CSV table of C-alpha atoms in Angstrom, one decimal:
chain,number,residue,atom,x,y,z
A,668,MET,CA,111.5,71.8,150.3
A,669,GLU,CA,109.3,72.8,152.8
A,670,ILE,CA,109.2,76.3,154.5
A,671,HIS,CA,106.1,77.1,156.1
A,672,THR,CA,106.7,78.7,159.5
A,673,HIS,CA,103.4,77.2,161.4
A,674,GLN,CA,102.6,74.0,163.0
A,675,ARG,CA,101.1,71.7,160.4
A,676,PRO,CA,98.8,69.1,160.2
A,677,PRO,CA,99.7,65.4,160.9
A,678,ILE,CA,100.3,63.9,157.5
A,679,LEU,CA,97.5,61.1,157.0
A,680,ARG,CA,99.5,58.1,156.0
A,681,ALA,CA,97.8,56.4,153.3
A,682,PRO,CA,98.2,53.0,150.0
A,683,LEU,CA,99.0,54.6,147.1
A,684,PRO,CA,95.6,55.6,145.0
A,685,LEU,CA,95.3,52.7,142.9
A,686,GLU,CA,96.2,52.6,138.8
A,687,HIS,CA,92.3,52.6,137.4
A,688,PRO,CA,90.5,56.0,137.8
A,689,ASN,CA,87.4,54.4,138.0
A,690,GLN,CA,88.0,52.8,141.5
A,691,THR,CA,89.9,55.9,143.3
A,692,PHE,CA,86.4,55.9,145.6
A,693,LEU,CA,88.1,52.6,147.4
A,694,GLN,CA,91.1,55.0,149.0
A,695,HIS,CA,92.1,58.4,148.8
A,696,HIS,CA,94.8,61.0,150.0
A,697,LEU,CA,92.9,64.5,151.5
A,698,ALA,CA,93.0,66.8,149.3
A,699,PHE,CA,94.2,69.1,152.1
A,700,PRO,CA,97.6,70.0,150.5
A,701,ARG,CA,100.1,71.0,154.1
A,702,ASN,CA,99.9,66.7,154.1
A,703,TYR,CA,102.8,67.3,151.6
A,704,HIS,CA,106.0,68.3,150.8
A,705,PHE,CA,108.3,70.3,148.0
A,706,ILE,CA,111.0,68.6,147.2
A,707,LEU,CA,112.0,71.3,144.0
A,708,ASP,CA,110.8,74.5,144.7
A,709,ASP,CA,114.0,76.9,144.1
A,710,THR,CA,112.5,78.8,141.5
A,711,ASP,CA,112.7,82.3,141.8
A,712,VAL,CA,109.1,84.0,140.6
A,713,CYS,CA,107.4,86.0,143.2
A,714,ARG,CA,110.7,85.4,145.2
A,715,SER,CA,112.6,88.5,143.3
A,716,ASN,CA,110.0,90.5,142.3
A,717,THR,CA,105.7,90.5,141.8
A,718,PRO,CA,104.4,89.8,138.8
A,719,PHE,CA,100.8,90.8,137.8
A,720,LEU,CA,100.2,86.9,137.1
A,721,VAL,CA,101.8,83.8,137.5
A,722,LEU,CA,100.2,80.8,134.8
A,723,VAL,CA,101.1,77.3,136.9
A,724,VAL,CA,101.2,74.0,134.8
A,725,PRO,CA,100.4,70.8,135.9
A,726,VAL,CA,102.1,68.1,133.8
A,727,ALA,CA,103.6,64.8,134.7
A,728,PRO,CA,106.8,64.3,135.0
A,729,GLY,CA,107.8,62.6,132.2
A,730,ASN,CA,106.2,64.9,130.4
A,731,ARG,CA,109.3,67.1,128.9
A,732,LYS,CA,108.1,67.3,125.6
A,733,ALA,CA,105.0,69.4,126.7
A,734,ARG,CA,107.2,71.9,128.9
A,735,ASP,CA,109.5,72.4,126.0
A,736,ALA,CA,106.2,73.5,123.9
A,737,ILE,CA,105.7,75.7,126.3
A,738,ARG,CA,108.6,77.1,126.9
A,739,LYS,CA,109.2,78.0,123.0
A,740,THR,CA,105.8,79.7,122.5
A,741,TRP,CA,103.0,81.4,125.3
A,742,GLY,CA,105.6,80.5,128.0
A,743,THR,CA,108.0,82.9,127.1
A,744,GLU,CA,105.6,86.0,127.2
A,745,THR,CA,106.9,87.7,130.5
A,746,TYR,CA,106.2,91.3,129.9
A,747,VAL,CA,102.8,91.8,127.9
A,748,GLN,CA,101.1,95.5,128.0
A,749,GLY,CA,103.9,96.4,131.0
A,750,GLU,CA,102.8,93.6,133.3
A,751,LEU,CA,105.1,90.9,134.1
A,752,ILE,CA,104.0,87.2,133.9
A,753,GLN,CA,105.7,84.2,134.9
A,754,THR,CA,105.5,80.8,133.7
A,755,VAL,CA,106.1,77.0,136.6
A,756,PHE,CA,105.0,73.2,135.8
A,757,LEU,CA,104.0,71.6,138.8
A,758,LEU,CA,105.0,68.1,139.2
A,759,GLY,CA,104.0,65.4,141.7
A,760,LEU,CA,106.1,62.1,141.9
A,761,PRO,CA,106.4,59.4,138.6
A,762,SER,CA,103.7,56.7,139.3
A,763,ARG,CA,105.8,53.9,137.5
A,764,GLY,CA,108.3,52.6,135.4
A,765,ASN,CA,112.5,53.7,137.0
A,766,ILE,CA,111.4,56.0,139.4
A,767,THR,CA,115.2,56.8,140.3
A,768,GLU,CA,115.9,57.9,137.1
A,769,GLN,CA,113.1,59.6,136.1
A,770,GLN,CA,113.3,62.0,139.0
A,771,GLU,CA,117.7,62.5,137.7
A,772,TYR,CA,115.8,63.8,134.4
A,773,VAL,CA,113.8,66.1,136.5
A,774,ARG,CA,116.5,67.3,139.1
A,775,MET,CA,118.4,67.9,135.5
A,776,GLU,CA,116.0,69.6,133.8
A,777,ASN,CA,115.5,72.3,136.7
A,778,LEU,CA,119.4,73.4,136.7
A,779,GLN,CA,118.0,74.5,133.6
A,780,TYR,CA,115.1,76.5,133.5
A,781,HIS,CA,114.7,76.7,137.4
A,782,ASP,CA,110.5,76.6,136.8
A,783,LEU,CA,110.2,73.1,138.1
A,784,ILE,CA,108.1,73.0,141.5
A,785,GLN,CA,107.7,69.0,142.5
A,786,SER,CA,105.6,68.1,145.2
A,787,ASP,CA,105.7,64.9,147.2
A,788,PHE,CA,101.9,62.9,146.6
A,789,THR,CA,102.0,60.1,142.8
A,790,ASP,CA,101.1,62.0,140.3
A,791,SER,CA,98.6,60.5,138.7
A,792,TYR,CA,94.3,60.6,136.9
A,793,SER,CA,93.0,60.0,140.0
A,794,ASN,CA,95.4,62.2,141.9
A,795,LEU,CA,94.1,65.3,140.0
A,796,THR,CA,92.7,67.1,142.5
A,797,ILE,CA,95.5,66.8,145.4
A,798,LYS,CA,97.0,68.1,142.2
A,799,THR,CA,95.6,71.5,142.0
A,800,MET,CA,95.5,72.1,146.0
A,801,VAL,CA,99.2,72.0,146.0
A,802,ILE,CA,99.0,74.2,143.2
A,803,MET,CA,96.6,77.0,145.3
A,804,ASP,CA,99.1,76.4,148.7
A,805,TRP,CA,102.4,76.6,146.7
A,806,LEU,CA,100.3,80.5,145.9
A,807,ALA,CA,98.9,81.2,148.9
A,808,THR,CA,102.2,80.8,150.3
A,809,ARG,CA,105.0,81.6,148.2
A,810,CYS,CA,103.1,84.2,145.3
A,811,SER,CA,100.3,86.0,147.8
A,812,LYS,CA,101.3,90.1,146.7
A,813,VAL,CA,100.7,88.7,143.1
A,814,SER,CA,97.2,89.8,141.7
A,815,TYR,CA,96.2,87.0,140.0
A,816,ALA,CA,97.5,83.6,138.4
A,817,MET,CA,95.9,80.7,136.7
A,818,LYS,CA,96.1,76.8,136.7
A,819,ILE,CA,95.9,76.4,132.8
A,820,ASP,CA,96.2,72.4,131.1
A,821,SER,CA,99.8,71.7,129.8
A,822,ASP,CA,98.0,70.8,126.4
A,823,MET,CA,96.6,74.3,126.2
A,824,PHE,CA,96.8,77.0,123.4
A,825,LEU,CA,97.1,80.3,125.8
A,826,ASN,CA,96.5,83.9,123.7
A,827,VAL,CA,98.5,85.4,126.8
A,828,GLU,CA,98.3,89.4,125.0
A,829,ASN,CA,93.7,88.7,125.3
A,830,LEU,CA,94.3,87.5,128.9
A,831,VAL,CA,96.2,90.4,129.8
A,832,SER,CA,94.1,92.3,127.8
A,833,MET,CA,91.1,91.0,129.6
A,834,LEU,CA,92.4,91.0,133.4
A,835,LYS,CA,93.1,95.3,132.4
A,836,SER,CA,89.9,95.7,131.1
A,837,PRO,CA,87.2,97.4,132.8
A,838,GLY,CA,85.5,96.3,135.8
A,839,ILE,CA,87.5,93.1,136.2
A,840,PRO,CA,87.2,91.9,139.8
A,841,LYS,CA,90.4,92.5,142.1
A,842,LYS,CA,89.0,89.7,144.9
A,843,LEU,CA,87.0,87.1,145.2
A,844,TYR,CA,87.1,86.3,141.8
A,845,LEU,CA,87.3,83.4,139.3
A,846,THR,CA,86.1,82.4,135.9
A,847,GLY,CA,86.5,80.9,132.4
A,848,MET,CA,84.2,78.3,130.8
A,849,LEU,CA,82.0,78.0,133.2
A,850,MET,CA,80.3,74.8,133.6
A,851,TRP,CA,76.4,74.8,134.4
A,852,ASN,CA,74.5,72.3,136.1
A,853,THR,CA,76.7,69.3,134.9
A,854,ALA,CA,75.1,66.1,135.5
A,855,VAL,CA,78.0,63.3,138.0
A,856,ILE,CA,78.4,60.5,135.9
A,857,ARG,CA,78.1,57.3,137.7
A,858,ASP,CA,79.0,55.0,134.2
A,859,ARG,CA,81.7,52.7,135.9
A,860,SER,CA,83.4,52.7,132.8
A,861,SER,CA,83.6,55.9,131.8
A,862,LYS,CA,87.2,58.0,133.4
A,863,TRP,CA,84.9,60.9,134.7
A,864,TYR,CA,82.8,58.1,137.6
A,865,VAL,CA,81.9,60.1,140.6
A,866,PRO,CA,79.8,57.1,143.1
A,867,MET,CA,77.4,57.9,145.4
A,868,GLU,CA,79.9,57.0,148.0
A,869,MET,CA,82.6,60.2,146.9
A,870,TYR,CA,79.8,62.7,145.9
A,871,PRO,CA,76.0,61.8,146.7
A,872,ASP,CA,74.9,64.8,144.8
A,873,PRO,CA,73.0,64.3,141.2
A,874,HIS,CA,74.8,67.5,139.8
A,875,TYR,CA,77.9,69.7,140.3
A,876,PRO,CA,77.9,73.0,141.5
A,877,THR,CA,78.7,75.8,138.5
A,878,TYR,CA,82.6,75.4,138.3
A,879,THR,CA,84.9,76.6,135.6
A,880,LEU,CA,86.4,73.6,132.9
A,881,GLY,CA,89.8,72.7,134.2
A,882,MET,CA,91.6,73.5,131.0
A,883,GLY,CA,92.6,76.5,131.9
A,884,TYR,CA,90.6,79.0,134.7
A,885,LEU,CA,91.8,82.1,136.3
A,886,PHE,CA,91.4,84.2,139.4
A,887,SER,CA,92.8,86.3,142.1
A,888,ILE,CA,95.3,85.3,144.3
A,889,ASP,CA,93.3,85.9,147.7
A,890,LEU,CA,91.4,82.8,147.1
A,891,THR,CA,94.0,80.5,146.9
A,892,SER,CA,94.5,80.5,150.6
A,893,THR,CA,90.7,80.1,151.6
A,894,PHE,CA,90.4,77.3,148.5
A,895,VAL,CA,93.5,75.5,151.0
A,896,GLU,CA,91.7,76.5,154.7
A,897,VAL,CA,88.0,74.8,153.1
A,898,SER,CA,89.1,72.1,151.8
A,899,LYS,CA,89.9,70.4,154.9
A,900,SER,CA,86.2,70.0,155.5
A,901,ILE,CA,86.1,68.9,151.6
A,902,GLU,CA,86.6,65.5,150.8
A,903,PRO,CA,88.3,64.9,147.5
A,904,PHE,CA,87.1,63.1,144.4
A,905,ASN,CA,88.9,62.7,141.4
A,906,ILE,CA,87.2,65.8,139.3
A,907,GLU,CA,89.6,68.2,140.3
A,908,ASP,CA,87.6,71.2,138.2
A,909,ALA,CA,84.0,70.4,139.7
A,910,TYR,CA,86.3,69.6,143.1
A,911,ILE,CA,87.5,73.8,143.3
A,912,GLY,CA,82.9,74.6,142.2
A,913,MET,CA,82.5,72.9,146.1
A,914,CYS,CA,85.2,75.0,147.6
A,915,MET,CA,83.3,78.3,145.8
A,916,LYS,CA,80.2,77.3,147.1
A,917,LYS,CA,81.0,76.1,150.3
A,918,LEU,CA,83.3,79.9,150.8
A,919,GLY,CA,79.5,81.3,149.7
A,920,LEU,CA,81.1,82.1,146.2
A,921,SER,CA,80.4,81.8,142.0
A,922,PRO,CA,82.7,81.7,139.5
A,923,THR,CA,82.2,84.5,137.3
A,924,GLN,CA,81.2,84.7,133.3
A,925,PRO,CA,83.9,86.4,131.5
A,926,PRO,CA,83.5,89.6,129.6
A,927,ASP,CA,83.5,87.6,126.6
A,928,PRO,CA,82.7,83.8,126.3
A,929,ASN,CA,83.9,83.5,123.3
A,930,GLN,CA,87.5,83.8,124.7
A,931,PHE,CA,87.6,80.7,126.4
A,932,ARG,CA,87.2,77.6,124.1
A,933,ALA,CA,87.7,74.1,124.3
A,934,TYR,CA,87.8,73.1,120.3
A,935,LEU,CA,87.5,75.0,118.1
A,936,GLY,CA,88.7,72.7,114.6
A,937,LYS,CA,90.6,73.8,111.8
A,938,TYR,CA,93.3,76.2,112.6
A,939,ASN,CA,92.3,79.8,111.8
A,940,ARG,CA,94.5,82.7,112.6
A,941,CYS,CA,92.2,85.4,112.3
A,942,THR,CA,90.1,82.9,114.9
A,943,PHE,CA,93.4,82.5,117.2
A,944,SER,CA,94.5,85.8,117.2
A,945,LYS,CA,90.5,86.5,119.3
A,946,ILE,CA,90.6,83.8,121.9
A,947,ILE,CA,92.3,83.0,125.0
A,948,THR,CA,92.2,79.3,125.2
A,949,TYR,CA,92.3,75.9,123.6
A,950,ILE,CA,92.7,72.9,123.9
A,951,LEU,CA,95.4,71.2,121.1
A,952,GLY,CA,95.9,67.4,119.8
A,953,SER,CA,99.6,67.6,120.7
A,954,SER,CA,102.9,69.6,121.4
A,955,GLU,CA,103.8,69.7,118.0
A,956,GLN,CA,100.5,71.5,117.5
A,957,LEU,CA,101.3,74.3,119.9
A,958,VAL,CA,104.6,75.3,118.1
A,959,THR,CA,102.6,74.9,115.1
A,960,PHE,CA,100.0,77.2,115.3
A,961,TRP,CA,102.7,79.6,117.7
A,962,THR,CA,104.3,80.6,115.2
A,963,ASP,CA,101.7,81.1,112.8
A,964,LEU,CA,100.1,82.7,114.8
A,965,LYS,CA,103.3,85.2,115.4
A,966,LYS,CA,104.8,85.4,112.0
A,967,PRO,CA,104.4,89.3,110.7
A,968,GLY,CA,101.5,90.7,109.3
A,969,PRO,CA,97.4,91.2,110.6
A,970,PRO,CA,96.3,88.0,111.9
A,971,CYS,CA,92.5,88.7,109.9
Protein backbone atom coordinates (compact mmCIF):
# COMPACT_ATOMS: atom_id res chain seq x y z
CA MET A 1 0.00 0.00 0.00
CA GLU A 2 1.55 3.31 -1.10
CA ILE A 3 0.63 6.24 1.12
CA HIS A 4 3.19 8.87 0.12
CA THR A 5 1.41 12.16 -0.51
CA HIS A 6 4.18 13.92 -2.46
CA GLN A 7 4.77 13.38 -6.15
CA ARG A 8 6.81 10.27 -6.85
CA PRO A 9 9.51 10.13 -9.49
CA PRO A 10 8.69 8.06 -12.57
CA ILE A 11 9.13 4.32 -12.14
CA LEU A 12 12.03 3.04 -14.16
CA ARG A 13 11.00 -0.06 -16.09
CA ALA A 14 14.01 -2.33 -15.80
CA PRO A 15 14.18 -6.08 -16.46
CA LEU A 16 14.32 -8.41 -13.50
CA PRO A 17 17.83 -8.91 -12.09
CA LEU A 18 19.85 -11.82 -13.38
CA GLU A 19 19.77 -14.88 -11.16
CA HIS A 20 23.56 -15.06 -10.90
CA PRO A 21 24.72 -12.44 -8.34
CA ASN A 22 28.05 -11.95 -10.10
CA GLN A 23 26.31 -10.56 -13.21
CA THR A 24 24.18 -7.85 -11.59
CA PHE A 25 26.21 -5.09 -13.25
CA LEU A 26 24.59 -5.94 -16.58
CA GLN A 27 21.17 -4.76 -15.48
CA HIS A 28 19.82 -3.32 -12.25
CA HIS A 29 17.10 -1.23 -10.71
CA LEU A 30 17.99 2.10 -9.18
CA ALA A 31 18.21 1.89 -5.41
CA PHE A 32 15.94 4.92 -4.90
CA PRO A 33 13.22 3.17 -2.87
CA ARG A 34 10.25 5.27 -3.98
CA ASN A 35 10.45 3.61 -7.37
CA TYR A 36 8.77 0.68 -5.59
CA HIS A 37 5.40 0.20 -3.88
CA PHE A 38 4.43 -1.36 -0.56
CA ILE A 39 1.95 -4.17 -1.16
CA LEU A 40 1.75 -5.35 2.48
CA ASP A 41 1.88 -2.67 5.14
CA ASP A 42 -0.80 -3.07 7.79
CA THR A 43 1.36 -3.49 10.88
CA ASP A 44 0.47 -1.47 13.96
CA VAL A 45 4.15 -0.69 14.60
CA CYS A 46 4.68 3.08 14.93
CA ARG A 47 1.00 3.79 14.30
CA SER A 48 -0.66 3.55 17.72
CA ASN A 49 2.51 4.23 19.72
CA THR A 50 6.05 5.54 19.41
CA PRO A 51 8.69 2.89 20.12
CA PHE A 52 12.13 3.76 21.42
CA LEU A 53 13.65 1.24 19.00
CA VAL A 54 12.37 -0.52 15.87
CA LEU A 55 14.10 -3.69 14.68
CA VAL A 56 13.70 -4.34 10.95
CA VAL A 57 14.62 -7.79 9.67
CA PRO A 58 15.18 -8.24 5.91
CA VAL A 59 14.18 -11.81 5.09
CA ALA A 60 13.24 -13.86 2.03
CA PRO A 61 9.48 -14.43 1.57
CA GLY A 62 9.87 -18.21 1.86
CA ASN A 63 11.97 -18.14 5.04
CA ARG A 64 9.12 -18.61 7.50
CA LYS A 65 11.38 -20.70 9.75
CA ALA A 66 13.67 -17.72 10.46
CA ARG A 67 10.73 -15.41 11.20
CA ASP A 68 9.16 -17.89 13.60
CA ALA A 69 12.47 -18.38 15.42
CA ILE A 70 12.81 -14.63 15.91
CA ARG A 71 9.18 -14.41 17.10
CA LYS A 72 10.03 -17.01 19.77
CA THR A 73 13.26 -15.33 20.89
CA TRP A 74 14.52 -11.75 20.69
CA GLY A 75 11.42 -10.65 18.78
CA THR A 76 9.41 -11.18 21.98
CA GLU A 77 11.37 -8.47 23.80
CA THR A 78 8.81 -5.66 23.60
CA TYR A 79 9.55 -3.78 26.84
CA VAL A 80 13.16 -3.50 27.92
CA GLN A 81 14.29 -1.18 30.72
CA GLY A 82 10.99 0.68 30.37
CA GLU A 83 11.43 1.23 26.63
CA LEU A 84 9.10 -0.05 23.90
CA ILE A 85 10.85 -2.22 21.30
CA GLN A 86 9.05 -3.44 18.16
CA THR A 87 10.10 -5.86 15.41
CA VAL A 88 8.97 -6.09 11.78
CA PHE A 89 10.09 -8.16 8.79
CA LEU A 90 10.80 -6.66 5.35
CA LEU A 91 10.18 -8.84 2.27
CA GLY A 92 10.30 -8.44 -1.47
CA LEU A 93 8.46 -10.55 -4.03
CA PRO A 94 9.32 -14.25 -4.48
CA SER A 95 11.86 -14.70 -7.27
CA ARG A 96 11.21 -18.30 -8.30
CA GLY A 97 8.86 -21.23 -7.88
CA ASN A 98 5.08 -20.91 -7.53
CA ILE A 99 4.90 -17.19 -6.83
CA THR A 100 1.11 -17.09 -6.42
CA GLU A 101 1.20 -19.85 -3.81
CA GLN A 102 4.11 -18.23 -1.93
CA GLN A 103 2.28 -14.92 -1.88
CA GLU A 104 -0.76 -16.58 -0.37
CA TYR A 105 1.38 -18.10 2.39
CA VAL A 106 2.85 -14.66 3.11
CA ARG A 107 -0.62 -13.11 3.20
CA MET A 108 -1.92 -15.74 5.64
CA GLU A 109 1.13 -15.36 7.86
CA ASN A 110 0.60 -11.62 7.99
CA LEU A 111 -3.06 -12.08 8.91
CA GLN A 112 -1.82 -14.00 11.93
CA TYR A 113 1.03 -11.73 13.06
CA HIS A 114 0.64 -8.35 11.26
CA ASP A 115 4.40 -7.89 11.32
CA LEU A 116 5.27 -8.26 7.61
CA ILE A 117 6.16 -5.36 5.32
CA GLN A 118 6.36 -6.30 1.65
CA SER A 119 7.46 -4.23 -1.33
CA ASP A 120 7.21 -5.07 -5.03
CA PHE A 121 10.91 -5.46 -5.88
CA THR A 122 12.20 -8.96 -6.63
CA ASP A 123 13.66 -10.47 -3.46
CA SER A 124 17.13 -11.72 -4.46
CA TYR A 125 20.75 -11.41 -3.43
CA SER A 126 21.41 -8.94 -6.22
CA ASN A 127 18.67 -6.66 -4.86
CA LEU A 128 19.89 -6.44 -1.26
CA THR A 129 20.72 -2.77 -1.68
CA ILE A 130 17.20 -2.05 -2.91
CA LYS A 131 15.84 -4.01 0.06
CA THR A 132 17.91 -1.96 2.50
CA MET A 133 16.84 1.33 0.96
CA VAL A 134 13.18 0.24 1.08
CA ILE A 135 13.72 -0.39 4.81
CA MET A 136 15.05 3.15 5.17
CA ASP A 137 12.07 4.58 3.28
CA TRP A 138 9.56 2.65 5.39
CA LEU A 139 11.19 3.88 8.58
CA ALA A 140 11.40 7.46 7.31
CA THR A 141 7.73 7.59 6.33
CA ARG A 142 6.15 5.36 9.00
CA CYS A 143 8.39 5.66 12.08
CA SER A 144 9.90 9.15 11.96
CA LYS A 145 9.25 9.81 15.67
CA VAL A 146 11.13 6.83 17.09
CA SER A 147 14.60 7.35 18.53
CA TYR A 148 16.55 4.53 16.90
CA ALA A 149 16.19 1.69 14.42
CA MET A 150 18.27 -1.35 13.62
CA LYS A 151 18.62 -3.35 10.44
CA ILE A 152 19.28 -6.86 11.69
CA ASP A 153 19.68 -9.97 9.53
CA SER A 154 17.42 -12.99 10.01
CA ASP A 155 20.31 -15.32 10.94
CA MET A 156 21.40 -13.23 13.92
CA PHE A 157 21.41 -13.67 17.67
CA LEU A 158 20.47 -10.30 19.18
CA ASN A 159 20.76 -9.43 22.88
CA VAL A 160 18.16 -6.66 23.10
CA GLU A 161 18.85 -5.98 26.78
CA ASN A 162 22.49 -5.15 26.04
CA LEU A 163 21.51 -3.10 23.00
CA VAL A 164 19.15 -0.92 25.03
CA SER A 165 21.76 -0.55 27.77
CA MET A 166 24.22 0.70 25.16
CA LEU A 167 21.73 3.18 23.74
CA LYS A 168 20.93 4.55 27.20
CA SER A 169 24.55 4.90 28.22
CA PRO A 170 25.99 8.44 28.53
CA GLY A 171 27.26 10.11 25.40
CA ILE A 172 25.34 8.10 22.79
CA PRO A 173 24.30 10.55 20.03
CA LYS A 174 20.62 11.00 19.28
CA LYS A 175 21.24 12.40 15.79
CA LEU A 176 23.35 11.40 12.76
CA TYR A 177 24.37 8.19 14.52
CA LEU A 178 25.30 4.92 12.82
CA THR A 179 27.12 2.15 14.67
CA GLY A 180 27.85 -1.57 14.57
CA MET A 181 30.87 -3.66 13.61
CA LEU A 182 33.00 -1.16 11.71
CA MET A 183 34.87 -2.17 8.57
CA TRP A 184 37.83 0.04 7.62
CA ASN A 185 39.71 0.22 4.33
CA THR A 186 37.98 -2.88 2.97
CA ALA A 187 39.16 -3.83 -0.51
CA VAL A 188 36.59 -4.20 -3.29
CA ILE A 189 36.57 -7.80 -4.54
CA ARG A 190 37.28 -8.00 -8.27
CA ASP A 191 37.34 -11.81 -8.50
CA ARG A 192 34.41 -12.76 -10.76
CA SER A 193 34.00 -16.10 -8.98
CA SER A 194 33.27 -14.40 -5.65
CA LYS A 195 29.78 -13.85 -4.28
CA TRP A 196 30.91 -10.32 -3.37
CA TYR A 197 32.35 -9.46 -6.80
CA VAL A 198 31.82 -5.84 -7.83
CA PRO A 199 33.06 -4.74 -11.28
CA MET A 200 35.02 -1.56 -11.95
CA GLU A 201 32.13 -0.19 -14.01
CA MET A 202 29.84 -0.28 -11.00
CA TYR A 203 32.30 0.84 -8.30
CA PRO A 204 35.67 2.13 -9.58
CA ASP A 205 37.44 2.84 -6.27
CA PRO A 206 39.68 0.05 -4.94
CA HIS A 207 38.38 0.34 -1.36
CA TYR A 208 35.02 1.00 0.28
CA PRO A 209 34.51 3.88 2.68
CA THR A 210 34.22 2.93 6.35
CA TYR A 211 30.95 1.07 6.85
CA THR A 212 29.11 -1.07 9.38
CA LEU A 213 28.89 -4.81 8.68
CA GLY A 214 25.44 -5.65 7.36
CA MET A 215 24.69 -8.39 9.89
CA GLY A 216 23.23 -5.74 12.22
CA TYR A 217 23.74 -2.00 12.42
CA LEU A 218 22.00 0.63 14.49
CA PHE A 219 21.13 4.20 13.49
CA SER A 220 19.28 7.25 14.71
CA ILE A 221 16.00 7.69 12.86
CA ASP A 222 16.95 11.05 11.32
CA LEU A 223 19.43 9.28 9.01
CA THR A 224 16.70 7.32 7.22
CA SER A 225 15.26 10.21 5.22
CA THR A 226 18.73 11.50 4.32
CA PHE A 227 19.74 8.02 3.11
CA VAL A 228 16.66 7.91 0.90
CA GLU A 229 17.38 11.32 -0.58
CA VAL A 230 21.09 10.76 -1.20
CA SER A 231 20.45 7.35 -2.78
CA LYS A 232 19.15 9.17 -5.86
CA SER A 233 22.71 10.23 -6.65
CA ILE A 234 24.60 6.99 -5.85
CA GLU A 235 24.66 4.15 -8.36
CA PRO A 236 23.66 0.92 -6.61
CA PHE A 237 25.88 -2.10 -6.24
CA ASN A 238 25.07 -5.37 -4.50
CA ILE A 239 27.14 -4.86 -1.32
CA GLU A 240 24.37 -3.24 0.69
CA ASP A 241 26.31 -2.40 3.84
CA ALA A 242 29.10 -0.76 1.85
CA TYR A 243 26.39 1.16 -0.04
CA ILE A 244 25.19 2.61 3.26
CA GLY A 245 28.81 3.54 3.90
CA MET A 246 28.77 5.36 0.56
CA CYS A 247 25.62 7.22 1.61
CA MET A 248 27.35 8.31 4.83
CA LYS A 249 30.41 9.48 2.91
CA LYS A 250 28.28 11.45 0.45
CA LEU A 251 26.57 13.12 3.42
CA GLY A 252 29.94 14.05 4.93
CA LEU A 253 29.39 11.67 7.85
CA SER A 254 31.15 8.61 9.28
CA PRO A 255 29.94 5.61 11.29
CA THR A 256 30.74 5.68 15.01
CA GLN A 257 32.59 2.98 16.89
CA PRO A 258 30.27 1.44 19.56
CA PRO A 259 31.23 2.00 23.22
CA ASP A 260 32.36 -1.66 23.43
CA PRO A 261 33.28 -2.95 19.94
CA ASN A 262 33.46 -6.52 21.30
CA GLN A 263 29.68 -6.53 21.70
CA PHE A 264 29.13 -6.52 17.93
CA ARG A 265 30.54 -9.88 16.95
CA ALA A 266 30.35 -11.86 13.73
CA TYR A 267 31.45 -15.27 14.99
CA LEU A 268 32.26 -16.52 18.47
CA GLY A 269 32.95 -20.19 17.94
CA LYS A 270 31.39 -22.55 20.45
CA TYR A 271 28.36 -21.33 22.42
CA ASN A 272 29.12 -20.08 25.90
CA ARG A 273 26.32 -18.74 28.10
CA CYS A 274 28.52 -16.22 29.87
CA THR A 275 29.90 -14.81 26.62
CA PHE A 276 26.45 -14.59 25.02
CA SER A 277 25.17 -12.65 28.02
CA LYS A 278 27.63 -9.84 27.22
CA ILE A 279 27.37 -9.46 23.43
CA ILE A 280 24.83 -7.63 21.25
CA THR A 281 25.09 -9.46 17.91
CA TYR A 282 26.38 -12.81 16.71
CA ILE A 283 25.88 -14.68 13.41
CA LEU A 284 24.23 -18.10 13.83
CA GLY A 285 24.24 -21.21 11.72
CA SER A 286 20.52 -21.98 11.87
CA SER A 287 17.15 -20.96 13.28
CA GLU A 288 17.31 -23.99 15.57
CA GLN A 289 20.53 -22.61 17.07
CA LEU A 290 18.82 -19.32 17.81
CA VAL A 291 16.03 -20.99 19.76
CA THR A 292 18.44 -23.32 21.59
CA PHE A 293 20.92 -20.62 22.59
CA TRP A 294 18.19 -18.14 23.55
CA THR A 295 16.39 -20.70 25.73
CA ASP A 296 19.63 -21.51 27.53
CA LEU A 297 20.59 -17.87 28.02
CA LYS A 298 17.17 -17.02 29.51
CA LYS A 299 17.04 -19.90 31.98
CA PRO A 300 17.17 -19.03 35.71
CA GLY A 301 20.49 -18.41 37.36
CA PRO A 302 23.47 -16.14 36.67
CA PRO A 303 25.03 -16.70 33.23
CA CYS A 304 28.60 -16.29 34.49
